[in-house]
Short mmCIF file of C-alpha atoms in Angstrom, two decimals:
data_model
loop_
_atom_site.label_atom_id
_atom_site.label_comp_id
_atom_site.label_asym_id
_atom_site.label_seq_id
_atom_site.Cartn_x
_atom_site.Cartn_y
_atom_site.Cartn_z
CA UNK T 1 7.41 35.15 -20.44
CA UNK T 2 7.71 32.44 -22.80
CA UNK T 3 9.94 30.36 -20.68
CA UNK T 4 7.63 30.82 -17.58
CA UNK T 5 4.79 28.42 -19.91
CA UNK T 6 7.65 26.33 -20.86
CA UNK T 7 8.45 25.72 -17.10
CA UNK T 8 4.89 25.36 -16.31
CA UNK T 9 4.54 22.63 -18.62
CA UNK T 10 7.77 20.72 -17.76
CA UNK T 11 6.24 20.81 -14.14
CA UNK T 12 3.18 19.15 -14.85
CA UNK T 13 5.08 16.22 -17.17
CA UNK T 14 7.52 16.03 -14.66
CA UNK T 15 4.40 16.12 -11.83
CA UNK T 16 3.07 13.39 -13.59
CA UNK T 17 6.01 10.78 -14.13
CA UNK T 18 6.17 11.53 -10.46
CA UNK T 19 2.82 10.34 -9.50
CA UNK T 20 2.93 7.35 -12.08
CA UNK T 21 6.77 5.91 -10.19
CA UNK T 22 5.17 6.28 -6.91
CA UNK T 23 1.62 4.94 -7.50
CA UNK T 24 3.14 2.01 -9.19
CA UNK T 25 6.59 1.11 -8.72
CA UNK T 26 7.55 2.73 -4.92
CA UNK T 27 7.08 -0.32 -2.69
CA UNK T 28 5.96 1.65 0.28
CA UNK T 29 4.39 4.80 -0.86
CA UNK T 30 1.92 6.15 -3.95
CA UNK T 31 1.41 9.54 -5.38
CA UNK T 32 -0.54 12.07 -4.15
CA UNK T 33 -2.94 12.86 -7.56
CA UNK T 34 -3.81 8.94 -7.50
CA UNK T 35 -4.81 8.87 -3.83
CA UNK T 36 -6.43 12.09 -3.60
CA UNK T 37 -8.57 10.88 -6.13
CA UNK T 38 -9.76 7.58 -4.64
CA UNK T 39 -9.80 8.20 -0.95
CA UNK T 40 -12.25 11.19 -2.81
CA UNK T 41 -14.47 8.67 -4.53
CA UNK T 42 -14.95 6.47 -1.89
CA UNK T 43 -15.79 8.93 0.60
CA UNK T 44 -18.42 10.31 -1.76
CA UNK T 45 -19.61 6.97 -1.82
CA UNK T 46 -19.84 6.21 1.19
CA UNK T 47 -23.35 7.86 2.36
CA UNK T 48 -26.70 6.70 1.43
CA UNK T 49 -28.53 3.64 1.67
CA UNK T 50 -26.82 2.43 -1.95
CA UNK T 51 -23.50 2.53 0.03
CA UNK T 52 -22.68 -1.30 -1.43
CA UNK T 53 -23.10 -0.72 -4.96
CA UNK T 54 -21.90 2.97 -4.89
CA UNK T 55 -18.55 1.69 -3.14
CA UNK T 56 -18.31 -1.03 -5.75
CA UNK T 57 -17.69 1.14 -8.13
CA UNK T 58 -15.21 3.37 -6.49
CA UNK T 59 -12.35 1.69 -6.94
CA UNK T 60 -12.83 0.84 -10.50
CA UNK T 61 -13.45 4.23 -11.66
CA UNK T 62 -10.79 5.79 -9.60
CA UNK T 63 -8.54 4.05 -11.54
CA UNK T 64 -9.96 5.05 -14.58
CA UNK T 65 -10.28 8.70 -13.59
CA UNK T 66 -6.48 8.26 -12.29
CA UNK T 67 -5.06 7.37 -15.69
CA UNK T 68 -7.15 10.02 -17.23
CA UNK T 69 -6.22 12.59 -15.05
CA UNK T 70 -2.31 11.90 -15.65
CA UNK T 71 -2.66 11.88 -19.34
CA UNK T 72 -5.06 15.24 -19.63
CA UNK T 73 -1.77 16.75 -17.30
CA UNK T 74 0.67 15.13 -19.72
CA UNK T 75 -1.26 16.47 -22.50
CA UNK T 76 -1.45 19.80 -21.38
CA UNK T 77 2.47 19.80 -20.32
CA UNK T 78 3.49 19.69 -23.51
CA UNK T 79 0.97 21.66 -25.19
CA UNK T 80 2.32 24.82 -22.73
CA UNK T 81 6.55 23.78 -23.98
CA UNK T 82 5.21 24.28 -27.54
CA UNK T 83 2.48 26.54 -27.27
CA UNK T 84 5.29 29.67 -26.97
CA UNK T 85 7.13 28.52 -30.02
CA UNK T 86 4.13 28.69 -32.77
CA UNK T 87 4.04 29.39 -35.32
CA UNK T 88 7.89 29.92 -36.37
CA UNK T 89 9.46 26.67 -34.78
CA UNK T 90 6.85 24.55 -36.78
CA UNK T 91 5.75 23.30 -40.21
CA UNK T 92 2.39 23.18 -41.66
CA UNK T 93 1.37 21.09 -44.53
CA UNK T 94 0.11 22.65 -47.51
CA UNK T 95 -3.54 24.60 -46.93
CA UNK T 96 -2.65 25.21 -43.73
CA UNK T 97 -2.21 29.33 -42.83
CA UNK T 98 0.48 29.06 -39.53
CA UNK T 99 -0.84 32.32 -38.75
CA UNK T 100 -4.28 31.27 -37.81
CA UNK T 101 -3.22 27.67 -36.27
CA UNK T 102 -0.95 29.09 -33.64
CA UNK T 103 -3.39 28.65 -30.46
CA UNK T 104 -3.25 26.91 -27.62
CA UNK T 105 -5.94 24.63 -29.17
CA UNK T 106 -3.32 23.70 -31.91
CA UNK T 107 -0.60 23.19 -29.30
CA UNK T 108 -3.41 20.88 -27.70
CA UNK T 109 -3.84 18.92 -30.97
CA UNK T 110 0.30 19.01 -31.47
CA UNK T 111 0.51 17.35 -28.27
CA UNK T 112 -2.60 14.84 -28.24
CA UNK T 113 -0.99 13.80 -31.82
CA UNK T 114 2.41 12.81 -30.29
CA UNK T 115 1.02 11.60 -26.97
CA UNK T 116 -1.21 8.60 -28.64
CA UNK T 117 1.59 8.00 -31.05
CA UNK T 118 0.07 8.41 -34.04
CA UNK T 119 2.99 10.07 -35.99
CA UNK T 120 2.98 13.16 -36.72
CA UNK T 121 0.36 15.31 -38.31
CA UNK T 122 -0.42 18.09 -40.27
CA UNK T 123 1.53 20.27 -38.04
CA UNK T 124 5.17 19.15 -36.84
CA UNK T 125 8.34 20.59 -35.24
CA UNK T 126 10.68 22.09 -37.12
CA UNK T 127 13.15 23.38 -34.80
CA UNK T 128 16.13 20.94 -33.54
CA UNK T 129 15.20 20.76 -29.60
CA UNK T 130 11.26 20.69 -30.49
CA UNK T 131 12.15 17.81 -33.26
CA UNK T 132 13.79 15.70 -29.84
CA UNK T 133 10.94 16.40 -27.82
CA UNK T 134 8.27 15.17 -29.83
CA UNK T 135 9.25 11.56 -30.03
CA UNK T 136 9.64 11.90 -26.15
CA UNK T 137 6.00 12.87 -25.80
CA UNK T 138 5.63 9.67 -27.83
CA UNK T 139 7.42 7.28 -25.44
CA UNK T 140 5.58 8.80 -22.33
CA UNK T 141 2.40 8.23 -23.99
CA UNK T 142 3.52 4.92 -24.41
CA UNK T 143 4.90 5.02 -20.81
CA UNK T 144 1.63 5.80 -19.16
CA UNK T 145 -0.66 3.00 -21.44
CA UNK T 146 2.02 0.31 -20.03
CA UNK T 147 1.63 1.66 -16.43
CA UNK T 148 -1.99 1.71 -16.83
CA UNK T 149 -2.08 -1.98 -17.59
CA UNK T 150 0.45 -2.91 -14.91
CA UNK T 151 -1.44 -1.32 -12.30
CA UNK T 152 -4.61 -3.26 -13.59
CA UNK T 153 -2.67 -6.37 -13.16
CA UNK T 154 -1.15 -5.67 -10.26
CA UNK T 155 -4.01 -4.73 -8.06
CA UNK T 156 -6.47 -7.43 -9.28
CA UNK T 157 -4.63 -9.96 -8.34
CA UNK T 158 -3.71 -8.86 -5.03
CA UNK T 159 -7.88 -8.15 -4.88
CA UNK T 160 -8.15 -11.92 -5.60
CA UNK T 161 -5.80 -13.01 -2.97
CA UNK T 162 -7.41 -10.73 -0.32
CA UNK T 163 -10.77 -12.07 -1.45
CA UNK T 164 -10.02 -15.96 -1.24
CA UNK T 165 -8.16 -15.31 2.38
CA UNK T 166 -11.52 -13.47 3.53
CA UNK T 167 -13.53 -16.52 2.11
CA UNK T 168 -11.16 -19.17 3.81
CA UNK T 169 -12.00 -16.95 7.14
CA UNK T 170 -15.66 -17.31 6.15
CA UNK T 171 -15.62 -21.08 6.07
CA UNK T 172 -13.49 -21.45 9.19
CA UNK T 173 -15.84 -19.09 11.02
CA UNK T 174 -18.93 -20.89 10.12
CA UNK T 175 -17.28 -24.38 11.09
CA UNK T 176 -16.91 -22.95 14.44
CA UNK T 177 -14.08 -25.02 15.80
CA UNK T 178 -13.75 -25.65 19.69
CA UNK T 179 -10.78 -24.73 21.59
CA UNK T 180 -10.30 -28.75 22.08
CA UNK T 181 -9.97 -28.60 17.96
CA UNK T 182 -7.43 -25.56 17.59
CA UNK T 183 -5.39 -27.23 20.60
CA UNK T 184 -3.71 -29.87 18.21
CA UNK T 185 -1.55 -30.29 15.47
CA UNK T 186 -4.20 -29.22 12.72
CA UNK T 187 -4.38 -26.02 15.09
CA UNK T 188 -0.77 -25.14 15.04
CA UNK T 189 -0.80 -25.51 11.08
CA UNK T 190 -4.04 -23.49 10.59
CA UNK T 191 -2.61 -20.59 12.50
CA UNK T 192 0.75 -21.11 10.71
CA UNK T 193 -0.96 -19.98 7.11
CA UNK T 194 -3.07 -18.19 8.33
CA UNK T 195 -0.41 -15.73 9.33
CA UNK T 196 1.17 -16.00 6.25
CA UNK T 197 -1.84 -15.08 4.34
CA UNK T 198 -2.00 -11.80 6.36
CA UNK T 199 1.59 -11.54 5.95
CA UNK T 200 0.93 -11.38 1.61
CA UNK T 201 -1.94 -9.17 2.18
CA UNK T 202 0.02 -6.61 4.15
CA UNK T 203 2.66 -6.84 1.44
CA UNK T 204 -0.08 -6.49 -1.00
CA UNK T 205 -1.66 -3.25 0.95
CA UNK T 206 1.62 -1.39 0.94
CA UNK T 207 2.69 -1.97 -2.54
CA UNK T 208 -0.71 -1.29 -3.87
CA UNK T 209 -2.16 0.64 -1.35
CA UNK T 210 -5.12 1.64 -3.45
CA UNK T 211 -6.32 -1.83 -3.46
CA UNK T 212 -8.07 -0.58 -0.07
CA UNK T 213 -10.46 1.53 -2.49
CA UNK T 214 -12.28 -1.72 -3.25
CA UNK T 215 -15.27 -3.15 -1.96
CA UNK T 216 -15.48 -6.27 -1.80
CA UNK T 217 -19.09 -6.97 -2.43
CA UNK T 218 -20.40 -10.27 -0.76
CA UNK T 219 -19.37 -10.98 2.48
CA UNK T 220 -18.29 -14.10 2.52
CA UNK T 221 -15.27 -12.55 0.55
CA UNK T 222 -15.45 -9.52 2.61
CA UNK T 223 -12.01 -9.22 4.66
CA UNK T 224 -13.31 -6.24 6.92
CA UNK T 225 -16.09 -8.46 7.97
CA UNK T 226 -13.74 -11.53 9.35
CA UNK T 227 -10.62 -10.24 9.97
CA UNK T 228 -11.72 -9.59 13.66
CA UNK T 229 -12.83 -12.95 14.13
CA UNK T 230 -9.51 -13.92 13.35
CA UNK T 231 -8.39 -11.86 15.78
CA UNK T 232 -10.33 -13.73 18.36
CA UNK T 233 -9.34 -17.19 16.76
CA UNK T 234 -5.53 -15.92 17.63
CA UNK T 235 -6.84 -14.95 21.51
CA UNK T 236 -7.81 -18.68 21.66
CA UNK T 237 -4.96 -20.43 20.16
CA UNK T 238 -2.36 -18.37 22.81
CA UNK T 239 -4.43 -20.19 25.71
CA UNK T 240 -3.65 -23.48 24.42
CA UNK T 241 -1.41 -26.17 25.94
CA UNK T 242 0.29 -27.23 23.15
CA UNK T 243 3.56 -25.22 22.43
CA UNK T 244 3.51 -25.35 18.54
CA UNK T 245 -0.41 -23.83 18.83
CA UNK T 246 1.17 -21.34 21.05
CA UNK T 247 3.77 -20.30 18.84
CA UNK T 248 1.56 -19.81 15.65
CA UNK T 249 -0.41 -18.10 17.27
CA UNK T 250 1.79 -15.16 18.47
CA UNK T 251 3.28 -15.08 15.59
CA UNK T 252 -0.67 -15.21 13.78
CA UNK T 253 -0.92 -11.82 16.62
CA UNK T 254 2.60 -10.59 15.39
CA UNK T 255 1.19 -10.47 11.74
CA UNK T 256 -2.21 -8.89 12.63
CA UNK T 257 -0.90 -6.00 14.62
CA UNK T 258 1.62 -5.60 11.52
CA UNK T 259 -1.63 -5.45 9.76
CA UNK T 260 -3.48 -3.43 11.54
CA UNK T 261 -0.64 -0.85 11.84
CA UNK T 262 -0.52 -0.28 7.88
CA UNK T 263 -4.39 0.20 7.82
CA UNK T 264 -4.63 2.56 10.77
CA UNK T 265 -1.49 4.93 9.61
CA UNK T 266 -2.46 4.78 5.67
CA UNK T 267 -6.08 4.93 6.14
CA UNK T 268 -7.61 4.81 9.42
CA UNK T 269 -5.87 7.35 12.02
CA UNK T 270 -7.57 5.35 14.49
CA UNK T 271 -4.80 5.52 16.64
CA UNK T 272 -6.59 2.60 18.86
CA UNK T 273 -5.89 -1.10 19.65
CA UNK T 274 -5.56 -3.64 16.87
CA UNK T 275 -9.36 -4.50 17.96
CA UNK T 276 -10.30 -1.03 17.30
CA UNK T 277 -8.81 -0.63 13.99
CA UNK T 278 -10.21 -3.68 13.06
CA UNK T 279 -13.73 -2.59 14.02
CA UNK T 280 -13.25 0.40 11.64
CA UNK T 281 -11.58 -1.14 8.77
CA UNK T 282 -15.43 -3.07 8.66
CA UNK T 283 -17.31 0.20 9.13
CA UNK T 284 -15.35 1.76 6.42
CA UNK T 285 -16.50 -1.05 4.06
CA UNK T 286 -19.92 -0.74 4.86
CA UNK T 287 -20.09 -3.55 7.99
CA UNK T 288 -23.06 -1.35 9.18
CA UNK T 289 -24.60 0.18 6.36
CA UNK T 290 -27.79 -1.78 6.81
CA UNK T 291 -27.69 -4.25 4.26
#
């Protein structure tokens, strides 16, 4: 029986450094425990009139409940490997009865001890194997507060690069520029980086795909609210005479169906036109929640 718990924790450390490699360092997937939780939040927040400032906070304390959640599992892991092994394979300082400090509880201060490496306490592994083990609990523990602060400064910045693209949208869109304007030179080179800006962001949506669990807040900065009109910006540079124009803007198309592709099959299941998607990439971030 014992080495049923000791399996049953090895799974959930094991579950765990799983979830942490794919949520942060796969470049085209994340773990399953880190989206379940935010597509979760921010469908809870989506209802209600207070849909803007409830989906503010979704991403930011998915991400908290994300890193919690992976080192409650790690915790418990390795309270279940030396749970089974109390009271003989350990040694208690002085005071201390083993008899009565052979709970789970105890296993759950054992491993909270060696997970926040802290050294070890009043209660420490005396056995060989459990001696090796301990100072491994320490380096995951140490493992999971270095992922936790690369994934903060991974997805922020990509936030900020999404943001500024969305604003740069927001002043070409209010400048309105006439198809005489996006027929020249200027035109072909505003298409040009433009594309390349979506080109980053789709980078930036697959590595960190739960950068799509923020809300962007105002709209100028709002991507869901202007990517579509750079749709239509695209559908007018293709009819103009000038062949650069022309070029930058299929490939300007080329990188906004690429775009729309990763938001309809990682979020969306839309399954419609690049249009479409688009439509419902703004809905989902609150385009028509009446604000």
């Amino acid at each position: 029986m014992d080495w049923l718990v000791n399996a049953a924790g090895a799974a959930l450390v094991l579950f765990v450094l799983r979830d942490v490699f794919h949520t942060l360092w796969h470049p085209t997937s994340h773990g399953g425990l880190s989206r379940r939780v935010m597509t979760t939040l921010w469908r809870v927040s989506a209802p209600g009139a207070r849909r803007r400032r409830a989906s503010g906070l979704a991403g930011p304390t998915a991400m908290v409940a994300v890193v919690a959640a992976w080192a409650l599992t790690v915790v418990v892991g390795w309270a279940l490997i030396y749970w089974p092994h109390m009271p003989d394979a350990f040694t208690y300082a002085t005071g201390l009865e083993p008899a009565e400090h052979a709970a789970f509880t105890d296993a759950l201060y054992i491993s909270l001890v060696n997970i926040s490496t802290l050294g070890l306490g009043d209660i420490a592994p005396a056995q060989g194997w459990l001696r090796i083990l301990a100072p491994l609990e320490a380096l995951v523990g140490f493992a999971l507060l270095t992922a936790a602060v690369s994934w903060t400064l991974g997805i922020y910045p990509a936030l900020a690069r999404r943001r500024a693209l969305a604003l740069r949208l927001s002043h070409l869109a209010r400048t309105h520029p006439t198809a005489e304007q996006v027929d020249t030179d200027a035109g072909a080179a505003l298409c040009d980086s433009l594309a390349a800006g979506i080109s980053v962001l789709a980078v930036d949506l697959m590595q960190y795909a739960e950068s799509y669990y923020f809300y962007d807040g105002d709209d100028r900065t709002s991507l869901a609210r202007h990517v579509g009109y750079l749709w239509d910006l695209a559908d007018q540079a293709a009819d103009a005479r000038h062949a650069d124009v022309k070029l930058a803007a299929a490939v300007l198309r080329a990188a906004l169906q690429d775009l729309a592709d990763i938001l309809d099959q990682r979020f969306l299941h839309t399954r419609g036109t690049p249009r479409e998607v688009f439509n419902a990439f703004a809905d989902d971030h609150g385009r028509h929640s009446g604000t």
